[in-house]
CSV table of C-alpha atoms and ligand atoms in Angstrom, one decimal:
chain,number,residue,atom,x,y,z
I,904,UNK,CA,12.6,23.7,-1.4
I,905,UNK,CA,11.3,21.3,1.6
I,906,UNK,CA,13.7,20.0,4.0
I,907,UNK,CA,15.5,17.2,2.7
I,908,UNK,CA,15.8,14.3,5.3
I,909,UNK,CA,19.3,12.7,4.5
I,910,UNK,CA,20.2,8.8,4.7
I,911,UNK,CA,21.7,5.7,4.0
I,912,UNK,CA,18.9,4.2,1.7
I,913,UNK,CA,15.3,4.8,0.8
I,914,UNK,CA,13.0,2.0,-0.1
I,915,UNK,CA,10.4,2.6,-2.6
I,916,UNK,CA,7.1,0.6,-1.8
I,917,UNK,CA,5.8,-1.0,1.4
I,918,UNK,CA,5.0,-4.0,-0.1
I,919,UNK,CA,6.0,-7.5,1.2
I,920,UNK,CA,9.2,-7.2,-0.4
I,921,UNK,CA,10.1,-3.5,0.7
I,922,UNK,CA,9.4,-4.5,4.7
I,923,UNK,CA,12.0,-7.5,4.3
I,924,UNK,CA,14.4,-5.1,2.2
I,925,UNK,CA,14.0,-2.5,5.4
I,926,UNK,CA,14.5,-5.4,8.0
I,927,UNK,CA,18.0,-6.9,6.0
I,928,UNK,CA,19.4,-3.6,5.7
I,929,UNK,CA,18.4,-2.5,9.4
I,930,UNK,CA,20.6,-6.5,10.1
I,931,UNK,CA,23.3,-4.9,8.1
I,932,UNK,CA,23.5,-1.9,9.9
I,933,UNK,CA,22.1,0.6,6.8
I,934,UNK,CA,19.6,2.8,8.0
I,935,UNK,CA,16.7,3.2,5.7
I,936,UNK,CA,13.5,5.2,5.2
I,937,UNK,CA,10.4,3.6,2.9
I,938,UNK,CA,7.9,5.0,0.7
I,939,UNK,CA,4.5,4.4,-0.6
I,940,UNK,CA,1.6,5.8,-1.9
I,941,UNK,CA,-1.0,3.5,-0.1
I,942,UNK,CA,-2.2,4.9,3.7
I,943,UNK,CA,-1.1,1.1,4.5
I,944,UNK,CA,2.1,-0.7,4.3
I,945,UNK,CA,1.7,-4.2,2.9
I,946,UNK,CA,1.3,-3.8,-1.0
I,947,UNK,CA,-0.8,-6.5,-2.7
I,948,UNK,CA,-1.0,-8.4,0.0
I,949,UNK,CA,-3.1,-5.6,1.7
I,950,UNK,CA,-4.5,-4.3,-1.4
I,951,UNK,CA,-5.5,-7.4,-3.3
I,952,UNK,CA,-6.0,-10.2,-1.4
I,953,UNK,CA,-5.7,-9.2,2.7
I,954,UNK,CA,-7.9,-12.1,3.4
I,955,UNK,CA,-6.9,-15.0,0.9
I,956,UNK,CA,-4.7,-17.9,2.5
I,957,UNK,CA,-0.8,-18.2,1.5
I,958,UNK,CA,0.9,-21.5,1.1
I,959,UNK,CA,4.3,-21.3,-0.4
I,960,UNK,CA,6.2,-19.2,2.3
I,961,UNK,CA,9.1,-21.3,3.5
I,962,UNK,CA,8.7,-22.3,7.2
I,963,UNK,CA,4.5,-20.5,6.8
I,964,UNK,CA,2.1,-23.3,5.8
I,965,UNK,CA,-0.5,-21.2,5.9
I,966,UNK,CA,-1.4,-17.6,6.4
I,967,UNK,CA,-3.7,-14.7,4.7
I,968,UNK,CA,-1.9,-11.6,3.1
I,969,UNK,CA,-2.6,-9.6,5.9
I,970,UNK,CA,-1.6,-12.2,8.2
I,971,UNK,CA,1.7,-12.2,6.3
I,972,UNK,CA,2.1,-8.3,6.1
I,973,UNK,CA,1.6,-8.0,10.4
I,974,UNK,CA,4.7,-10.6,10.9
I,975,UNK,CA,6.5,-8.5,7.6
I,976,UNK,CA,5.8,-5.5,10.2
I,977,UNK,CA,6.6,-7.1,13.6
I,978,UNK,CA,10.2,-8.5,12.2
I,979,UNK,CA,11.0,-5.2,10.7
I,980,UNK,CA,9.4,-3.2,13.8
I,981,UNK,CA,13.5,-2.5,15.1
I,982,UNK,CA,14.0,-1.0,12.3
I,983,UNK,CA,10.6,1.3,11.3
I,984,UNK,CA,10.7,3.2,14.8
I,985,UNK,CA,7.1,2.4,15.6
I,986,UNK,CA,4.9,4.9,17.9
I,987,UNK,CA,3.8,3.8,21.3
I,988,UNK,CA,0.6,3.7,19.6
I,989,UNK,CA,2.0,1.3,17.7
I,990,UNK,CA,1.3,3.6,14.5
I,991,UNK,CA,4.1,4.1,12.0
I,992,UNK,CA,6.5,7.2,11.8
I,993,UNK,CA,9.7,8.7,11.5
I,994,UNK,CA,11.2,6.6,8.5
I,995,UNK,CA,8.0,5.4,6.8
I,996,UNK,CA,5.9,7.5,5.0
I,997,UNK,CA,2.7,6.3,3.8
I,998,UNK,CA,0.4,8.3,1.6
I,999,UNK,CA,3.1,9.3,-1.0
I,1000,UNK,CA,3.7,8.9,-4.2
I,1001,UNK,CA,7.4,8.9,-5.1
I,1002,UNK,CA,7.1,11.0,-8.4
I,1003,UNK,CA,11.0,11.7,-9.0
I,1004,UNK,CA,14.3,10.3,-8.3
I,1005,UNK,CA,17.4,12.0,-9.3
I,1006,UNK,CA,21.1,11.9,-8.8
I,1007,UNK,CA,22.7,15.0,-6.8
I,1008,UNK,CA,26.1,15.2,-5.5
I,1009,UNK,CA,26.8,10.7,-5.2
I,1010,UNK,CA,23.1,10.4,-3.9
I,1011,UNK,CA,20.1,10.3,-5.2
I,1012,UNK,CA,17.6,12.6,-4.3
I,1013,UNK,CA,13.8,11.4,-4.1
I,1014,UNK,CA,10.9,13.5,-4.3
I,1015,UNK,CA,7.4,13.4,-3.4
I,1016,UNK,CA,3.9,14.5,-4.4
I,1017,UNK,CA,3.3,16.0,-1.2
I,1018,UNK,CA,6.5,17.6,-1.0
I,1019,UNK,CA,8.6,14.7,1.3
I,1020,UNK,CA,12.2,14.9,0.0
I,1021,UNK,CA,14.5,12.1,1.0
I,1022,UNK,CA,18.6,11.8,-0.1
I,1023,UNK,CA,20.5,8.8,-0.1
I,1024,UNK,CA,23.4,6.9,-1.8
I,1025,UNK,CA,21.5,4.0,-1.7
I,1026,UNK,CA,17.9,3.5,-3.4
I,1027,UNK,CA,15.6,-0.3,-3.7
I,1028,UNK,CA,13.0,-0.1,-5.6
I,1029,UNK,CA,10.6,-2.0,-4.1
I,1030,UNK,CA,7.1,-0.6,-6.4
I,1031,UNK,CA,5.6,-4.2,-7.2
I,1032,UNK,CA,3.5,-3.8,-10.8
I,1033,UNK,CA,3.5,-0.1,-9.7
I,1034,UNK,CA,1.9,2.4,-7.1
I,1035,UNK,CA,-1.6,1.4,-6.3
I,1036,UNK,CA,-4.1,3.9,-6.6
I,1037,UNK,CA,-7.7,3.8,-6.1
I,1038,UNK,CA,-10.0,3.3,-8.9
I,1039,UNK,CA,-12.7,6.2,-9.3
I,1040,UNK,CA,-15.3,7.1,-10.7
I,1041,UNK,CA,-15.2,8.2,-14.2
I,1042,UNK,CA,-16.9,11.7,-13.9
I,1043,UNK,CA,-15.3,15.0,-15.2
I,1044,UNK,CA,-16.3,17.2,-12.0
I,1045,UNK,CA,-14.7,14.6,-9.5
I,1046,UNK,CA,-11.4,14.6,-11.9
I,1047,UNK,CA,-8.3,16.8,-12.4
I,1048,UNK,CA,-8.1,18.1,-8.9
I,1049,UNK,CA,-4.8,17.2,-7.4
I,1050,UNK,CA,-6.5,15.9,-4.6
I,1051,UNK,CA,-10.7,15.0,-4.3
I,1052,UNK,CA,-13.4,17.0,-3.2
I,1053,UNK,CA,-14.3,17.0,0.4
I,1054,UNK,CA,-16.4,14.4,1.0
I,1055,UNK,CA,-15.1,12.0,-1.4
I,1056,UNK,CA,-12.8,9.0,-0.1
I,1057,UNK,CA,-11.1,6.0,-1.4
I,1058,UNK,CA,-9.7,5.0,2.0
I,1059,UNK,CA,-10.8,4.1,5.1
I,1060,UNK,CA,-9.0,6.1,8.1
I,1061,UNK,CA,-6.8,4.3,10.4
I,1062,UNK,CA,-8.1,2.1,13.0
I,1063,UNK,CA,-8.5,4.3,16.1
I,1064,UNK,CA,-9.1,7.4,14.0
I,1065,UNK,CA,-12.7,9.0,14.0
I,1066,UNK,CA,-13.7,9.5,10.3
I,1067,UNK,CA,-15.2,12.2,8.7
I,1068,UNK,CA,-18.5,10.6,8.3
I,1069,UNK,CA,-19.6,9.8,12.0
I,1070,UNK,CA,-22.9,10.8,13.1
I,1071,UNK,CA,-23.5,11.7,9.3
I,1072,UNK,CA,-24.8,10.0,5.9
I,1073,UNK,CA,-22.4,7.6,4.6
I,1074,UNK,CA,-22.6,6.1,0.9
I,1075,UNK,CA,-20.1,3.3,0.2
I,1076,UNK,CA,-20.0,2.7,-3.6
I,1077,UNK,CA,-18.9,-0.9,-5.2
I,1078,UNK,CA,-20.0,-4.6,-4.8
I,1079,UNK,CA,-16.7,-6.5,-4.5
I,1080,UNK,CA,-14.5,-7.6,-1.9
I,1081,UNK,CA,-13.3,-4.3,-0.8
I,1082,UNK,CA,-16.8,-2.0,-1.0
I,1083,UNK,CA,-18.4,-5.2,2.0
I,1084,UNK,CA,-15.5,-5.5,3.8
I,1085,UNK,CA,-15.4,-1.5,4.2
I,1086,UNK,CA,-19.0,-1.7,5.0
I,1087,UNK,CA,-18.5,-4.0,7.5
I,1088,UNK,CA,-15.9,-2.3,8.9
I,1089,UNK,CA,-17.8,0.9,9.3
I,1090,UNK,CA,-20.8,-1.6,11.2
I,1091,UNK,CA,-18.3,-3.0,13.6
I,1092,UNK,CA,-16.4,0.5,14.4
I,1093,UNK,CA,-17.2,1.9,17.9
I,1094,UNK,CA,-20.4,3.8,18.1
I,1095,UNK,CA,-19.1,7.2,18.0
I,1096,UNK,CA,-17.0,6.5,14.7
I,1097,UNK,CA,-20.2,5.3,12.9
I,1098,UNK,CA,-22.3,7.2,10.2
I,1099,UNK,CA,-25.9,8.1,11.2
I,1100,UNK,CA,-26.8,6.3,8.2
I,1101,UNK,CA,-25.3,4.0,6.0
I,1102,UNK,CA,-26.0,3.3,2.3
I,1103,UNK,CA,-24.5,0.8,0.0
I,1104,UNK,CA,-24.4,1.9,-3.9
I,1105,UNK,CA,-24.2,-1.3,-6.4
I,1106,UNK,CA,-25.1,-1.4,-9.9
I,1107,UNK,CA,-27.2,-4.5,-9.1
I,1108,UNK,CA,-28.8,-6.7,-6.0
I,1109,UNK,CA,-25.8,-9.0,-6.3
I,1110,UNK,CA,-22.2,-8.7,-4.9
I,1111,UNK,CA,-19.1,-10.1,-6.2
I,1112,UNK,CA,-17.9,-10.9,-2.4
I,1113,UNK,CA,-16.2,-13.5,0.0
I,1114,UNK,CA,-19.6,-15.6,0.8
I,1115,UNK,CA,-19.4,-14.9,4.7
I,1116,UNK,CA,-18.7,-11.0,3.9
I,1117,UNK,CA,-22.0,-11.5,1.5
I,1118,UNK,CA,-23.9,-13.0,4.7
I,1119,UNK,CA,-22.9,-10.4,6.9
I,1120,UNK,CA,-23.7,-7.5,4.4
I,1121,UNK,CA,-27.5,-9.4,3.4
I,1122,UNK,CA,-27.9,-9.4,7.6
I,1123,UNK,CA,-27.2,-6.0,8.2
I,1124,UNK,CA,-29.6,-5.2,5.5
I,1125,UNK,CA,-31.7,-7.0,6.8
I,1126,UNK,CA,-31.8,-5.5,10.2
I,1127,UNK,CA,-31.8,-2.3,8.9
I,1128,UNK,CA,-28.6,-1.0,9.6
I,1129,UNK,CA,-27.4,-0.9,6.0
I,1130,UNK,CA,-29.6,0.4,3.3
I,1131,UNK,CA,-28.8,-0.5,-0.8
I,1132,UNK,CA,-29.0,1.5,-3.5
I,1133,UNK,CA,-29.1,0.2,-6.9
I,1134,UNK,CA,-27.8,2.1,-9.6
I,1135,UNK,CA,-24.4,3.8,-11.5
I,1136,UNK,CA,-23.5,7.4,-10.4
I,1137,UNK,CA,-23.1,9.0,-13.5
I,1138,UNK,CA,-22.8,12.7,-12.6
I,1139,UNK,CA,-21.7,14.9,-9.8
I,1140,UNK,CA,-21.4,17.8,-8.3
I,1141,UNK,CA,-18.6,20.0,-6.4
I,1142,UNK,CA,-18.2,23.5,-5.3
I,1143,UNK,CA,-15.8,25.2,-2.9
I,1144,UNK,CA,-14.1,21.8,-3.0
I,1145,UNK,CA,-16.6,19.6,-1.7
I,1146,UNK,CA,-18.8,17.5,-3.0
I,1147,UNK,CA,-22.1,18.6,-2.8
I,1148,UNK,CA,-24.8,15.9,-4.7
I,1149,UNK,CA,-24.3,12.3,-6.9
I,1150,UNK,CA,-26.8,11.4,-9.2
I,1151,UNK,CA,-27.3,7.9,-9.7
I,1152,UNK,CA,-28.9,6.2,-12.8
I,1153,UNK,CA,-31.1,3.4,-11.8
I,1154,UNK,CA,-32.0,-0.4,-13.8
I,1155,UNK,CA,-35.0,2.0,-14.6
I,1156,UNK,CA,-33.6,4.4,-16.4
I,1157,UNK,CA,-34.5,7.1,-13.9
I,1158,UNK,CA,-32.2,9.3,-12.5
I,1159,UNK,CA,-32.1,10.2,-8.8
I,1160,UNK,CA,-30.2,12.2,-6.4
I,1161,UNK,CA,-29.6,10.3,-3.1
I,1162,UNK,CA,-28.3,12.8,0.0
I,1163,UNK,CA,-25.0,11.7,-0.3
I,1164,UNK,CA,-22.8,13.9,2.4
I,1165,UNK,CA,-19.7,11.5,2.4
I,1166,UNK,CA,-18.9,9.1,-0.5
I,1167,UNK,CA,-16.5,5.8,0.2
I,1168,UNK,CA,-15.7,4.8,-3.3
I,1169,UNK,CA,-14.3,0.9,-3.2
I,1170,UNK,CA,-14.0,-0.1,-6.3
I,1171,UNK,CA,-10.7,-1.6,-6.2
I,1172,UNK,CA,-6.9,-0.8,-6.9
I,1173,UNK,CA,-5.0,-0.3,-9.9
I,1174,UNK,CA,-1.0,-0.4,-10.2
I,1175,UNK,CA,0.2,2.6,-12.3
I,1176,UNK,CA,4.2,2.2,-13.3
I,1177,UNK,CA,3.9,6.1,-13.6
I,1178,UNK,CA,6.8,8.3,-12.5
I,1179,UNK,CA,9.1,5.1,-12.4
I,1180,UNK,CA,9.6,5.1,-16.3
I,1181,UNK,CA,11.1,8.2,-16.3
I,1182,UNK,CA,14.2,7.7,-13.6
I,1183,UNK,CA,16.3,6.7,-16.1
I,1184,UNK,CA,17.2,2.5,-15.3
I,1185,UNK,CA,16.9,0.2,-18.3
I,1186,UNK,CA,13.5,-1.6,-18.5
I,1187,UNK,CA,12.6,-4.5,-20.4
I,1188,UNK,CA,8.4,-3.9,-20.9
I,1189,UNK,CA,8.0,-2.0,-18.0
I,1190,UNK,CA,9.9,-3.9,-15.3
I,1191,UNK,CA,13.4,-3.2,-14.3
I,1192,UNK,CA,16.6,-5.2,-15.9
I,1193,UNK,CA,18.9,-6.1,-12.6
I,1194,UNK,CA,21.7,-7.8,-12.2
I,1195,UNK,CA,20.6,-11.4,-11.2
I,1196,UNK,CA,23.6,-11.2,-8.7
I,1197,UNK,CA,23.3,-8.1,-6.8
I,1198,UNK,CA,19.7,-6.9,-8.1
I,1199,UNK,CA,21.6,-3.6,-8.7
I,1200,UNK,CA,20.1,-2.2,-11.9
I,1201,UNK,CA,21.6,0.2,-15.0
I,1202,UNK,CA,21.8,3.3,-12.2
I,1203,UNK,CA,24.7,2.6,-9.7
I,1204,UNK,CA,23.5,2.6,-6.2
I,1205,UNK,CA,20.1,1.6,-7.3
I,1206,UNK,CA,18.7,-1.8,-6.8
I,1207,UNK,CA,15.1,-3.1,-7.5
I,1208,UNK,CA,13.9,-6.0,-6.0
I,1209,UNK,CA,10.4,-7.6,-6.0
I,1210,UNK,CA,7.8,-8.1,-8.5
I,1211,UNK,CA,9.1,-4.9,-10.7
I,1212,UNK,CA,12.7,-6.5,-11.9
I,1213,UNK,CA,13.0,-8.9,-14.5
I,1214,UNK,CA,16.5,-11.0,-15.3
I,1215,UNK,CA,16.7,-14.1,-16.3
I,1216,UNK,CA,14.7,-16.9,-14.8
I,1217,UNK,CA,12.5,-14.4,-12.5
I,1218,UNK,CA,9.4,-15.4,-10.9
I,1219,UNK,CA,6.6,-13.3,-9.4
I,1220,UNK,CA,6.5,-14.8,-6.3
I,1221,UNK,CA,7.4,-13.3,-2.5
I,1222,UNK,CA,10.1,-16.0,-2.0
I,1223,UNK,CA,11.9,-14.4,-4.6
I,1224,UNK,CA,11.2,-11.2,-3.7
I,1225,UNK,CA,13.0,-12.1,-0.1
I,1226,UNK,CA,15.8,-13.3,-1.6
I,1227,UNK,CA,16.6,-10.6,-3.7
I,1228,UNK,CA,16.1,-8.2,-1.2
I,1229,UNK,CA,19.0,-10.5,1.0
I,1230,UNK,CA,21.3,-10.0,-1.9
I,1231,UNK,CA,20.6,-6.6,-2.6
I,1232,UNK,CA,21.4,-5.5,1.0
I,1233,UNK,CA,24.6,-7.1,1.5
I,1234,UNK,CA,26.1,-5.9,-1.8
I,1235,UNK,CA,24.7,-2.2,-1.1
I,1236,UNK,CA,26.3,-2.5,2.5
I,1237,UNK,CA,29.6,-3.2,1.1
I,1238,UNK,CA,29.3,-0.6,-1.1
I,1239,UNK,CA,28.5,1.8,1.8
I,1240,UNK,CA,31.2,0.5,3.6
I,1241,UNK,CA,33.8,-0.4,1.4
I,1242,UNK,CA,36.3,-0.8,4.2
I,1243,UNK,CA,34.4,-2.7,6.7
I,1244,UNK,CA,34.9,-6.2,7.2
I,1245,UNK,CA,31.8,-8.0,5.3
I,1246,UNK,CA,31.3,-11.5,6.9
I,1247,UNK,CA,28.4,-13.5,7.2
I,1248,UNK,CA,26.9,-13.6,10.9
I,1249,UNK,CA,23.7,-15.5,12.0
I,1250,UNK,CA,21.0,-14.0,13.7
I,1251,UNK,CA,20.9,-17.2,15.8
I,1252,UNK,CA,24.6,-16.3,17.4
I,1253,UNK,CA,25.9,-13.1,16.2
I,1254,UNK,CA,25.8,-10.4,19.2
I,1255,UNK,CA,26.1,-7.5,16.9
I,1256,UNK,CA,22.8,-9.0,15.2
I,1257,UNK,CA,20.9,-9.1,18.9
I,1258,UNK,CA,22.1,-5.9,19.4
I,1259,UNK,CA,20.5,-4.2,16.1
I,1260,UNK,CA,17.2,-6.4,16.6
I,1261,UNK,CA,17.3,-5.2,20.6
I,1262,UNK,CA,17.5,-8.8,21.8
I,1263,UNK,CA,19.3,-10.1,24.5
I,1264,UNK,CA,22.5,-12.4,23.3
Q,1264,FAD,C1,-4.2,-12.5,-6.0
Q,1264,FAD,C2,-2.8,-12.7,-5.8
Q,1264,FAD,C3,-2.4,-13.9,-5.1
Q,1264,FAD,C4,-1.0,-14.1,-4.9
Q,1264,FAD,N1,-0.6,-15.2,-4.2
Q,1264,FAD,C5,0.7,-15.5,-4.0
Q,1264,FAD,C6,1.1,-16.7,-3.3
Q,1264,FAD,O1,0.3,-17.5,-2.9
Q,1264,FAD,N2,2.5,-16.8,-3.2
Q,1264,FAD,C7,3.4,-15.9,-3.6
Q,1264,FAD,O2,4.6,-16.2,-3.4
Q,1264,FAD,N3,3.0,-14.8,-4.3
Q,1264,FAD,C8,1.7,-14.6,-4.5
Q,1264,FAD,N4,1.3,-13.4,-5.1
Q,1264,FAD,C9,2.4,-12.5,-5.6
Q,1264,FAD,C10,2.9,-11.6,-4.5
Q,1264,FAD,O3,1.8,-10.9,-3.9
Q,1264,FAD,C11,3.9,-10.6,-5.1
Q,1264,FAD,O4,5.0,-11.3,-5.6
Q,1264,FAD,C12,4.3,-9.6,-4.0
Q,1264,FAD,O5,3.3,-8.9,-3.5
Q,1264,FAD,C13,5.4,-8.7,-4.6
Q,1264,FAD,O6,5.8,-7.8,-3.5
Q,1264,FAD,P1,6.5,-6.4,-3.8
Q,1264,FAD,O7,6.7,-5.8,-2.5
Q,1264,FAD,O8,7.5,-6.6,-4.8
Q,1264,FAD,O9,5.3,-5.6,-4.6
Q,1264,FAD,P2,3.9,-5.1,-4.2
Q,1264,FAD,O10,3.3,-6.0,-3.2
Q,1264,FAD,O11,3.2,-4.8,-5.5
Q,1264,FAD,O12,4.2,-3.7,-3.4
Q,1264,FAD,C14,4.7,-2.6,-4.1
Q,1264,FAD,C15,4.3,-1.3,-3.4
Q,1264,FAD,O13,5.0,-0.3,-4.0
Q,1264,FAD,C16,4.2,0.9,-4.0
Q,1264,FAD,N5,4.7,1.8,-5.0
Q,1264,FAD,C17,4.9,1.5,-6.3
Q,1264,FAD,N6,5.4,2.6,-7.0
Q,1264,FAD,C18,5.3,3.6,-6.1
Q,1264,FAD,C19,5.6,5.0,-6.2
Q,1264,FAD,N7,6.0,5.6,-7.3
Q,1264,FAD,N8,5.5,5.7,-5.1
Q,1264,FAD,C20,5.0,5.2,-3.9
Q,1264,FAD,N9,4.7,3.9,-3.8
Q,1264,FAD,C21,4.9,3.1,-4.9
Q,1264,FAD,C22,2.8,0.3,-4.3
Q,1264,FAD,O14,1.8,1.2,-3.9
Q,1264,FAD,C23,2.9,-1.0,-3.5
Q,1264,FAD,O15,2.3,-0.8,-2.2
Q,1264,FAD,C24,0.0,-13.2,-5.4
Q,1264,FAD,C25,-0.4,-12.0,-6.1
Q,1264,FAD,C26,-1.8,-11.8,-6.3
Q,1264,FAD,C27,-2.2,-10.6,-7.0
C-alpha cells in the first residue's frame, strides 16, 4: 500500500472551478489537496480555449482562459504552497488520474493511477465533463501500454524544463490550435531546449489555426526553421519501449518512413467521465445530482461542483461554478466543525481572513 497523505478535503480537478473551491476552503480554514490528470492546472480553460477572450466574469470584462486560470492560481496561491520557483507542490498533484474513491473509517479514501493515495472526510468533485486526456493516434502498437513508448508525447514539458527532444529530430503531429501553438512554442524556447530539427505532420497544406498562429507557423516555414510533412501516420513501430519508426501515408498513396526520434502528438483533448461513474453518487446522464443548496451530492461528505453537477436550473457556466463552490465550502466547514461558531466575515475587514490570505489587516 502507498503512503496515504491524510486531510481535511481533496478536490478533484484543477479546473477553474476546483482553484476557487481550494481558495474558499483555504478562507474557511479547511485544508485541501487537489487532483488532476492534466500536467497543468486550469481545466478547459487551459485545455480548450487558453487563448480565446472571456466576457461574462463579474467584475472581468475581458480576459483569455489562460488569463483567467493565472489570477484562478495567484488568488488561491496561499493556499496551493507554491515553490520558490513558483512551480506547484505539496497539495496539488498534477499528472493523475483519480481512478477510485471509497469510504474507509468516516473518510473517504482516494486513489490514483500512479499510486498517490489521499484520505479525507471531505471530497468536491470538481472533474468538469470529465478528465481530459490526449487524443492519440489510433495504432495497435502505440496502444494498451499503461503508459507510451519513449519518444512518444502528448504534452509539452513545463516551462523551464529541457525536453527530451533538444538537439534531436522533433515531429509534431496535428493541424489545429494546439499542434501550432506547440510548434511555436518549441521555436521560441531557449536555444539549448530546441530540437535539431523540427517537422510538422498534417494530413494536408492547410491548418485549422488562430490566423496569427497560421502566420507565424507559414513564416517559420518559410525561413526554414520548420519543415511540413503531409500525410496520416498509419503504422508504427516500438521495441524495448520506445518508439522506433512512424510510417506515414501520403495524398499519394505512397507510404514513407520519416526519421521520427521524438513524436508530439496535438491532436486535441477529450473529457472521459471514466472512473467517476463507478464511486457510487446518483447521476442523472452522466453528471452528478446535488443538492442545489449545499451542492452535497447522494454520498455524505461529498460535494460536486462545476460543470459535472446537474440540479435544477444549472448552467454550464464558471459563474456558477464559483458560486457553488462558495456554498459547498461553508456547509462542508460546518460539517467539519460542527461546534465552531459559523458566521459570515469579509475578506475586506475580517483579521482572521488577512491572516489565512497572509495580508496585513
Ligand atoms: C470553448 C468554450 C468556451 C467557453 N466560454 C465560456 C465563457 O465565455 N463563459 C463561461 O462562463 N463559461 C465558458 N465556458 C464554460 C467553462 O469553461 C466551464 O463552465 C468551466 O471550465 C467549468 O469548470 P470546471 O472546473 O467545473 O471543469 P473543467 O474546466 O472541465 O475542469 C475539470 C478538471 O477536472 C479534471 N478531472 C476530471 N476527472 C478527473 C479524474 N478522474 N482524475 C483527475 N482529474 C480529473 C479534468 O482533467 C479537468 O482539468 C466555455 C467552455 C468552452 C468549451
Amino acid at each position: 500500500m502507498p503512503n496515504v497523505i491524510d486531510t481535511d478535503a481533496i478536490v478533484i480537478g484543477a479546473g477553474p472551478v476546483g482553484l476557487f473551491q481550494v481558495f474558499q476552503l483555504g478562507l474557511l480554514g479547511v485544508q485541501a489537496h487537489v487532483v488532476d490528470v492534466l500536467p497543468q492546472a486550469g481545466g478547459q480553460c487551459i485545455a480548450l480555449y487558453p487563448d480565446k477572450p472571456i466576457y461574462d466574469v463579474p467584475g472581468v470584462p475581458r480576459c483569455t482562459g489562460r488569463e483567467l486560470v493565472a489570477q484562478l492560481l495567484e488568488q488561491a496561491a496561499p493556499f496551493l504552497r507554491l515553490h520558490d520557483e513558483g512551480a506547484l507542490s505539496h497539495n496539488v498533484h498534477l499528472g493523475h488520474l483519480v481512478a477510485r474513491l471509497t469510504p474507509q473509517d468516516g473518510c473517504y479514501e482516494l486513489t490514483t493511477d500512479r499510486g498517490l493515495a489521499l484520505c479525507a472526510p471531505l471530497v468536491f468533485v470538481a472533474a468538469g465533463a470529465g478528465a481530459f486526456v490526449p487524443k492519440t493516434l489510433n495504432i495497435e502498437a502505440l496502444q494498451g501500454a499503461p503508459t507510451p513508448p519513449t519518444g512518444l508525447y502528448h504534452h509539452l514539458p513545463e516551462a523551464g524544463v529541457m525536453p527530451p527532444w533538444a538537439g534531436a529530430d522533433l515531429v509534431v503531429h496535428g493541424g489545429g490550435d494546439e499542434a501550432l501553438s506547440a510548434v511555436l512554442s518549441v521555436l521560441h524556447a531557449p536555444d539549448e531546449h530546441r530540437p535539431a530539427r523540427l517537422c510538422l505532420l498534417h494530413r494536408r497544406d492547410q491548418f485549422q489555426a488562430d490566423a496569427a498562429m497560421n502566420e507565424q507557423v507559414r513564416e517559420a516555414m518559410a525561413q526554414g526553421r520548420l519543415e511540413l510533412i503531409i500525410g496520416m501516420p498509419v503504422d508504427a513501430g516500438v521495441a524495448d519501449g520506445a518508439l522506433q519508426w512512424l510510417d506515414v501515408l501520403g495524398p499519394d498513396g505512397q507510404t514513407q518512413r520519416p526519421p521520427v526520434q521524438h513524436l508530439l502528438i496535438q491532436l486535441g483533448m477529450s473529457p472521459k467521465l471514466g472512473p467517476l461513474t463507478q464511486w457510487g453518487m446518483d447521476l442523472a446522464r452522466k453528471q452528478v445530482t446535488v443538492s442545489a443548496a449545499t451542492f452535497e451530492s447522494s454520498l455524505a461528505g461529498v460535494y460536486a461542483v462545476g460543470d459535472i453537477n446537474t440540479y435544477p436550473g444549472k448552467k454550464r457556466l464558471l459563474l456558477c461554478g464559483f458560486h457553488e463552490a462558495t456554498l459547498a465550502a461553508h456547509d462542508a466547514a460546518a460539517k467539519l466543525h460542527p461546534d465552531a461558531p459559523q458566521h459570515l466575515l469579509y475578506t475586506t475587514t475580517s483579521p482572521l481572513l488577512h491572516t489565512r490570505l497572509g495580508v496585513s489587516s
